[in-house]
Tab-separated table of C-alpha atoms in Angstrom:
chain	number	residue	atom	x	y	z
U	741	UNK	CA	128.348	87.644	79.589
U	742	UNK	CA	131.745	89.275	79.910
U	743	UNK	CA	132.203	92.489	81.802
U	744	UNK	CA	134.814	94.805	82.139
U	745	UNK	CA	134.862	97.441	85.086
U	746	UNK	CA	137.277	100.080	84.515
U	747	UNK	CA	139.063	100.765	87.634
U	748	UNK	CA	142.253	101.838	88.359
U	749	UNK	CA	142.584	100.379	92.266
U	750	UNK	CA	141.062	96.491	92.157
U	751	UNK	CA	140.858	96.653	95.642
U	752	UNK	CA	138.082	99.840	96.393
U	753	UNK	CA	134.898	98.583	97.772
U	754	UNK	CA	132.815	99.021	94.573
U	755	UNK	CA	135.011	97.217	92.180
U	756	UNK	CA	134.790	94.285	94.230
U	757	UNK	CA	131.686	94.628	95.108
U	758	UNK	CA	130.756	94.440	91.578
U	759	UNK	CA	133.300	91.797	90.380
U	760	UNK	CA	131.855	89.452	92.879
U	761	UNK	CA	128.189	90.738	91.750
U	762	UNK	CA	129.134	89.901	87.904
U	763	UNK	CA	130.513	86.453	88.717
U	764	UNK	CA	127.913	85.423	91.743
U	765	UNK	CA	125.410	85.579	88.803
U	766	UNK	CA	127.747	83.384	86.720
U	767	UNK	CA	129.651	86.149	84.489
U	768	UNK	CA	132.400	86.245	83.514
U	769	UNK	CA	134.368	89.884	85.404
U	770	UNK	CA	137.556	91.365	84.255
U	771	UNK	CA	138.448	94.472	86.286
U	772	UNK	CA	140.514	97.172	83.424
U	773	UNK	CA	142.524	100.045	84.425
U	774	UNK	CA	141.153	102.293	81.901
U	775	UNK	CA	144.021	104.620	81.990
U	776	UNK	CA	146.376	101.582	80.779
U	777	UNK	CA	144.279	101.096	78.235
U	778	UNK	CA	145.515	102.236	74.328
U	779	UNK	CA	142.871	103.533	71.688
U	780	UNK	CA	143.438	102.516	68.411
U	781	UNK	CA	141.382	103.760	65.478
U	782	UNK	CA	140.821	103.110	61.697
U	783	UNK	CA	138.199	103.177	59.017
U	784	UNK	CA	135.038	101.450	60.706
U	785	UNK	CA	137.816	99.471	62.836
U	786	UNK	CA	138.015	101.077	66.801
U	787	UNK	CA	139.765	99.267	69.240
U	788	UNK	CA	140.584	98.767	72.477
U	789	UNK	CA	144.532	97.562	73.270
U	790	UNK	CA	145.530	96.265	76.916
U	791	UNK	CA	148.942	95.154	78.157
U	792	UNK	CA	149.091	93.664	74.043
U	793	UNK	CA	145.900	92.250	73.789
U	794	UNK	CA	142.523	93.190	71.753
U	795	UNK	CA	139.020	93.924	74.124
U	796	UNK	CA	137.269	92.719	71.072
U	797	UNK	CA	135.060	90.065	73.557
U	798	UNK	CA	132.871	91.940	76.489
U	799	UNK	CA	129.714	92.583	76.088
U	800	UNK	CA	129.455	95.707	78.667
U	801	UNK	CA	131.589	97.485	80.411
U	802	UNK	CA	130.912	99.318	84.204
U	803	UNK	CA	132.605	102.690	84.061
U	804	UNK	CA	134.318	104.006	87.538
U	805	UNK	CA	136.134	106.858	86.451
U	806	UNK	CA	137.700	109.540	88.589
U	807	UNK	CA	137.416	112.817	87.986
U	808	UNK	CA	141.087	113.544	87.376
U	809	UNK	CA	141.072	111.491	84.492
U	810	UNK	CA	137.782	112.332	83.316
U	811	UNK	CA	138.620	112.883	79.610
U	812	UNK	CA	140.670	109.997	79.028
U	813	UNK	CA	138.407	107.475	80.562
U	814	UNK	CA	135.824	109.387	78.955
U	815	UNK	CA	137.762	108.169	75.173
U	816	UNK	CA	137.460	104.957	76.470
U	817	UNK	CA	134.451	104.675	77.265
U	818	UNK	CA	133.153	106.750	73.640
U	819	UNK	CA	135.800	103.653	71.856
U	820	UNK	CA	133.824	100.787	73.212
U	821	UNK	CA	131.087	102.508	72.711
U	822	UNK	CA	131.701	102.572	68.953
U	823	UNK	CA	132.600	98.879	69.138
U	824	UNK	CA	128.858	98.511	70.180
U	825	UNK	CA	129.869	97.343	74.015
U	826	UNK	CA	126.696	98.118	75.999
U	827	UNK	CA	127.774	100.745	79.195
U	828	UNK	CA	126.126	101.486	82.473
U	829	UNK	CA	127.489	105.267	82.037
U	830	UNK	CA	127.832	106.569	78.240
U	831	UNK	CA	130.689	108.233	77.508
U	832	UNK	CA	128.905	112.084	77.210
U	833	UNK	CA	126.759	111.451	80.516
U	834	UNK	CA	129.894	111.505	82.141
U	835	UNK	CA	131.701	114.277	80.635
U	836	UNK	CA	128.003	116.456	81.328
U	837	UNK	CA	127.944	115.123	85.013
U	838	UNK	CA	132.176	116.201	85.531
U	839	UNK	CA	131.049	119.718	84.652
U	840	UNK	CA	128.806	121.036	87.782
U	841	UNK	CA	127.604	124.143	86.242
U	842	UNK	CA	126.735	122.294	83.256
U	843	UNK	CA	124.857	120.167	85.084
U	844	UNK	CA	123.285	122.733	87.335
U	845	UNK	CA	121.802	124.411	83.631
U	846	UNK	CA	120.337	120.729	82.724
U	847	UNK	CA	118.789	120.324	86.018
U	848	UNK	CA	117.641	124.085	85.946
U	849	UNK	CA	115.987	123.576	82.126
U	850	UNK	CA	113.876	120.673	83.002
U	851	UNK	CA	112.443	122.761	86.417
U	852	UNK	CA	114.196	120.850	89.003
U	853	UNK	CA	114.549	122.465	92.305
U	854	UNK	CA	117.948	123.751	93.092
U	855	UNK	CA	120.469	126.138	95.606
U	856	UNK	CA	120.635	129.725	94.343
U	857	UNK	CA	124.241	129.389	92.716
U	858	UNK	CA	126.436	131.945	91.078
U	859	UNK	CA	129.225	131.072	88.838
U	860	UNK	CA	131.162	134.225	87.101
U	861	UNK	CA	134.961	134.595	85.999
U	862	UNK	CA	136.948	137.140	88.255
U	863	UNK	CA	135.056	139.900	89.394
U	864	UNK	CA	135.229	142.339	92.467
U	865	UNK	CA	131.118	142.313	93.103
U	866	UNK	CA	131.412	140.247	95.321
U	867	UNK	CA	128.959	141.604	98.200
U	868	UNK	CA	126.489	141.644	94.789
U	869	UNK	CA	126.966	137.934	94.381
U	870	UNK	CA	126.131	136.829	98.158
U	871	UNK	CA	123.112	138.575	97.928
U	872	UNK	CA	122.302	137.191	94.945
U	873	UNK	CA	122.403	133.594	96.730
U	874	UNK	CA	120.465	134.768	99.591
U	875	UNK	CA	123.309	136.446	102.047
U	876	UNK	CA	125.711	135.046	104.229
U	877	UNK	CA	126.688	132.314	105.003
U	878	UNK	CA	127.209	131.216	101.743
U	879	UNK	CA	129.197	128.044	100.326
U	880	UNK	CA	132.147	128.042	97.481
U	881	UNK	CA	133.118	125.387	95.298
U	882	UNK	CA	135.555	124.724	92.926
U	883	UNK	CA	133.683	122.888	89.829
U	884	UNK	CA	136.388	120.182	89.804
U	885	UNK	CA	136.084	119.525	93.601
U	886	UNK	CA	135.342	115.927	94.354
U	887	UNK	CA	134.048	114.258	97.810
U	888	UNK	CA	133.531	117.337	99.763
U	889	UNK	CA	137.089	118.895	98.929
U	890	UNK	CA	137.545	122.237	97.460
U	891	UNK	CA	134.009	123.081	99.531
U	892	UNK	CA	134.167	125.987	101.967
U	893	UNK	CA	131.212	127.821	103.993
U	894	UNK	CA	131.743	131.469	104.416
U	895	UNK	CA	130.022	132.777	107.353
U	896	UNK	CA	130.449	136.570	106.309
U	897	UNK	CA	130.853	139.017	103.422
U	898	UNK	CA	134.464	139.455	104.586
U	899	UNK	CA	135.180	135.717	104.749
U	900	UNK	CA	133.341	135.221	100.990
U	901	UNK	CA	135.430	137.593	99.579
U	902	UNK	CA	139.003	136.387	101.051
U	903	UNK	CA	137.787	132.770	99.665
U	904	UNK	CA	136.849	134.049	96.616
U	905	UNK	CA	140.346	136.258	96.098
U	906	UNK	CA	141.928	133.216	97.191
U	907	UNK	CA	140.464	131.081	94.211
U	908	UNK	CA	140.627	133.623	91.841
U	909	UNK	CA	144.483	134.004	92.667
U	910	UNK	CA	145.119	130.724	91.978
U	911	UNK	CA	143.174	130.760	88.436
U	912	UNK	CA	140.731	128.228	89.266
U	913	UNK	CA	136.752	128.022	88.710
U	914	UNK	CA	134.411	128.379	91.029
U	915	UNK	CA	130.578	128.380	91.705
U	916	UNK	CA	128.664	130.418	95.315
U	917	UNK	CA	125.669	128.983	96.561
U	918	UNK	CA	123.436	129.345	98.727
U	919	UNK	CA	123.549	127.839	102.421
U	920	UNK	CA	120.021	126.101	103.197
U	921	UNK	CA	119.892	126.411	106.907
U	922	UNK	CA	117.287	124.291	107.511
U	923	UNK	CA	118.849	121.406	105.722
U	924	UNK	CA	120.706	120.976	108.899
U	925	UNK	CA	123.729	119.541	107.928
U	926	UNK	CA	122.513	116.869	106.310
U	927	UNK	CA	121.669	115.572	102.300
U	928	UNK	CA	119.963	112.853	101.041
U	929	UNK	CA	121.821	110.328	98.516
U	930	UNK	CA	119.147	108.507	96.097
U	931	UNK	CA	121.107	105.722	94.168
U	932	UNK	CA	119.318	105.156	90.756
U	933	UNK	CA	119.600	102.344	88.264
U	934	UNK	CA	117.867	102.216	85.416
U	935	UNK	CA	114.910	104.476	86.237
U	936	UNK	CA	114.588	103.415	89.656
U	937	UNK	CA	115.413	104.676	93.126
U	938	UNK	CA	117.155	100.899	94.596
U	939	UNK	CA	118.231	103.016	97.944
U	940	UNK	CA	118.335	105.944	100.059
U	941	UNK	CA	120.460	107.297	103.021
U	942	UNK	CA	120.159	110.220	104.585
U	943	UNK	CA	123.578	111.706	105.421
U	944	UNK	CA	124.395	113.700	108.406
U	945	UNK	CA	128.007	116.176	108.902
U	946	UNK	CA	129.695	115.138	111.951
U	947	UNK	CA	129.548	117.500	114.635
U	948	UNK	CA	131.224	120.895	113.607
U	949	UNK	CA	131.229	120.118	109.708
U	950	UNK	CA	129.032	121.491	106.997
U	951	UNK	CA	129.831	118.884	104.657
U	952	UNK	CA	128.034	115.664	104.996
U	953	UNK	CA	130.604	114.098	102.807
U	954	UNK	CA	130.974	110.204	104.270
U	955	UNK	CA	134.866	110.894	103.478
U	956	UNK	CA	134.986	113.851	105.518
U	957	UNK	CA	133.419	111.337	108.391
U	958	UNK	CA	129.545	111.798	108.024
U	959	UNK	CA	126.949	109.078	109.249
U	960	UNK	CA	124.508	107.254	106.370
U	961	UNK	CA	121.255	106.061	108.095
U	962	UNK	CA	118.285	104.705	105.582
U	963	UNK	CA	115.492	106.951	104.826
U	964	UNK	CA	112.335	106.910	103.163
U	965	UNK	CA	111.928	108.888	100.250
U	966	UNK	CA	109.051	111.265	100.161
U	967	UNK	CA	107.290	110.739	96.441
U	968	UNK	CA	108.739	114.074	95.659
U	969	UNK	CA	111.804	113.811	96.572
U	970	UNK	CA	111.755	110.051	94.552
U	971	UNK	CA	110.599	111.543	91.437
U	972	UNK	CA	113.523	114.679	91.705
U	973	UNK	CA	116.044	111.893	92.185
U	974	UNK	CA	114.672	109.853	89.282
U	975	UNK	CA	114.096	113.003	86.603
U	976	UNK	CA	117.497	114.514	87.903
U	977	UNK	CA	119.291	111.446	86.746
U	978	UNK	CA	117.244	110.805	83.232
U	979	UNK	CA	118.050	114.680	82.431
U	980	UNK	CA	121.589	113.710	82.749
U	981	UNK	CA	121.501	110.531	80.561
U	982	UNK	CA	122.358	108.501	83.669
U	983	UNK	CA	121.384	105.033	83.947
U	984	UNK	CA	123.559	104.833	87.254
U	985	UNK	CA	123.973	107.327	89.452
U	986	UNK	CA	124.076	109.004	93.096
U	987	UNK	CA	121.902	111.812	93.363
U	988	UNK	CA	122.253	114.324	96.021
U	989	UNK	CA	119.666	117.009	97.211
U	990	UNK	CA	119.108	119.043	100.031
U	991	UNK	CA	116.145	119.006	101.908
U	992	UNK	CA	114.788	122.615	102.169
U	993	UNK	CA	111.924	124.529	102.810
U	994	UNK	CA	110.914	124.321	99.070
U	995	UNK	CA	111.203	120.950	98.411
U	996	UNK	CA	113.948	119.075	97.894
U	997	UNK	CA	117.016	121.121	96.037
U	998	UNK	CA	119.650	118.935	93.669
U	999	UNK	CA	123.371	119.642	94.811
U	1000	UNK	CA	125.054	116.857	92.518
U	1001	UNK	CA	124.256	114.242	90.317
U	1002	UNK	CA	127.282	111.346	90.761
U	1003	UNK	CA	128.059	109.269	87.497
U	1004	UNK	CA	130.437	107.207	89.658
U	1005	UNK	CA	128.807	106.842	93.165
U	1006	UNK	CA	130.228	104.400	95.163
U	1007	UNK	CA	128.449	101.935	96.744
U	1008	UNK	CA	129.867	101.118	100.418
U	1009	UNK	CA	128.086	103.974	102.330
U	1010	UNK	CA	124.533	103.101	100.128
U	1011	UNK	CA	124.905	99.858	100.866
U	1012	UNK	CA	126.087	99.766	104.565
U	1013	UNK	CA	123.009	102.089	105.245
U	1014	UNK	CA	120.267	100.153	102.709
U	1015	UNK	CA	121.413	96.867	102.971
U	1016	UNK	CA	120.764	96.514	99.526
U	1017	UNK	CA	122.644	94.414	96.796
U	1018	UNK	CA	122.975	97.462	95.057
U	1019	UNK	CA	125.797	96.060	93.089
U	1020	UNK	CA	123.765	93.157	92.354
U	1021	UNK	CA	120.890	95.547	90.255
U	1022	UNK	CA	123.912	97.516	88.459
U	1023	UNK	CA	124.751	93.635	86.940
U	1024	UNK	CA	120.978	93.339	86.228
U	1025	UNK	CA	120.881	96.343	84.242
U	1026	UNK	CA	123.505	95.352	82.419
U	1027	UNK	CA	122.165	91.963	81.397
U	1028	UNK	CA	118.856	93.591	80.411
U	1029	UNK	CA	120.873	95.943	78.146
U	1030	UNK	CA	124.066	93.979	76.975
U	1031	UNK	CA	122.275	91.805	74.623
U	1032	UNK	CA	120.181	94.272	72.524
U	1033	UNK	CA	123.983	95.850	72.462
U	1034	UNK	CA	124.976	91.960	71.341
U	1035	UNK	CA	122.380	91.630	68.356
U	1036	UNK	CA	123.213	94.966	66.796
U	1037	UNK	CA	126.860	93.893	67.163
U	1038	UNK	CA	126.523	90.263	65.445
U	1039	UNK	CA	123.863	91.873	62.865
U	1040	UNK	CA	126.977	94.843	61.481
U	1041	UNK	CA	129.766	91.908	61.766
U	1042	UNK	CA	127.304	89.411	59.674
């Protein structure tokens, strides 16, 4: 089979990870910055240009697209897509999973357990909005934060609204949750592919930190999944349209509470905690997938 993983650095963990994956089980692995790439369109004719050549030959492609570029690699994604190139993370999955409210109204639709979150446009209520979430402390995001940044726990009303003004002044979009205490400092990532929970880690916040982020120096440890909090992690990521994906939830007195669903997780801290190929099952997805992909392809170009 040939794969392409779009990826703008070679050199991060997971792109190796899963070029060596691809070609361990005798692929054939090219690794494509996406955001190099030129779109080219005309009747019943898409195509995919890179540095002057066609991608009229892979068979899948793995996206890893950041969320600064999210609507570019997104087009990329949607144009092999319409070239009939199988993809471990369709095109509108990852467009849903870049918008966290959006995804919080998916997740909150199909009864999954999540925070109490607010999200509003400007507005001067703001001792009416951390009630709403349950009271101080209460944690603010910006929807296009990434890894833990543009995440900050207020501790008070007075701190809530200086973050809020703060945000607001700057024209940017945010959401308030709740802070579940009992959760500790601590998440749980569930890595799915294709269905299937293939690992768990528990993360923990370094000492002083709310945010269990691994960037922002938290510890991954394996865990074992409680059947609930499998079967949140599984139906969180089939309501997105994920067949990959890094789903987050907080453990709480209520059962476990979704906080993200990732359509780019990466795969060091899973896979330093699991010590699972995880990159390895992403590659087996793709070969159970790519052909059915490869027959509707040959059966249009017949």
């Amino acid at each position: 089979m040939n794969i392409a993983i779009l990826s703008r650095d070679p050199k991060l963990y997971s792109t190796q990870r899963l070029k060596k994956a691809g070609e361990k089980r005798g692929h054939n692995v090219e690794i494509i910055d996406h955001m190099k790439c030129v779109l080219y369109l005309e009747k019943k004719s898409p195509m995919v240009l890179y540095n002057g050549r066609k991608l009229d030959y892979f068979d899948a492609i793995i996206p890893r697209i950041g969320a600064s570029v999210t609507v570019y690699g997104a087009a990329v994604v949607r144009q092999f897509e319409m070239m009939k190139v199988f993809t471990a993370v369709e095109s509108q999955a990852l467009i849903r999973s870049r918008d966290k409210f959006r995804s919080l109204q998916i997740l909150s639709r199909a009864g999954i357990g999540l925070p109490k979150t607010m999200f509003m446009d400007y507005t001067k209520d703001t001792e009416g909005i951390v009630e709403a979430v349950g009271g101080a402390p209460v944690i603010i995001k910006l929807l296009e934060g990434t890894q833990g940044l543009g995440v900050v726990l207020a501790e008070n009303k007075k701190a809530a609204q200086s973050v809020i003004d703060a945000f607001h002044g700057l024209k940017t979009r945010i959401m308030v949750q709740e802070f579940v205490k009992e959760s500790k400092g601590a998440d749980i990532r569930a890595f799915i592919v294709n269905g299937e929970v293939v690992g768990a880690m528990k993360r923990q916040a370094k000492e002083g930190e709310f945010r269990s982020n691994l960037h922002r120096g938290g510890k991954a440890t394996l865990i074992k999944l409680t059947s609930l909090e499998k079967q949140t992690a599984i139906t969180a990521a089939k309501k997105m349209g994920l067949g990959v994906a890094g789903v987050d939830m907080l453990p709480s007195a209520r059962g476990p509470l979704i906080i993200e669903v990732n359509s780019s997780p990466g795969l060091e801290g899973i896979e330093g905690a699991t010590k699972v190929d995880i990159a390895g099952k992403i590659i087996q997805y793709l070969e159970k997938n790519a052909m059915k992909k490869k027959i509707q392809k040959d059966k249009i170009n017949a």
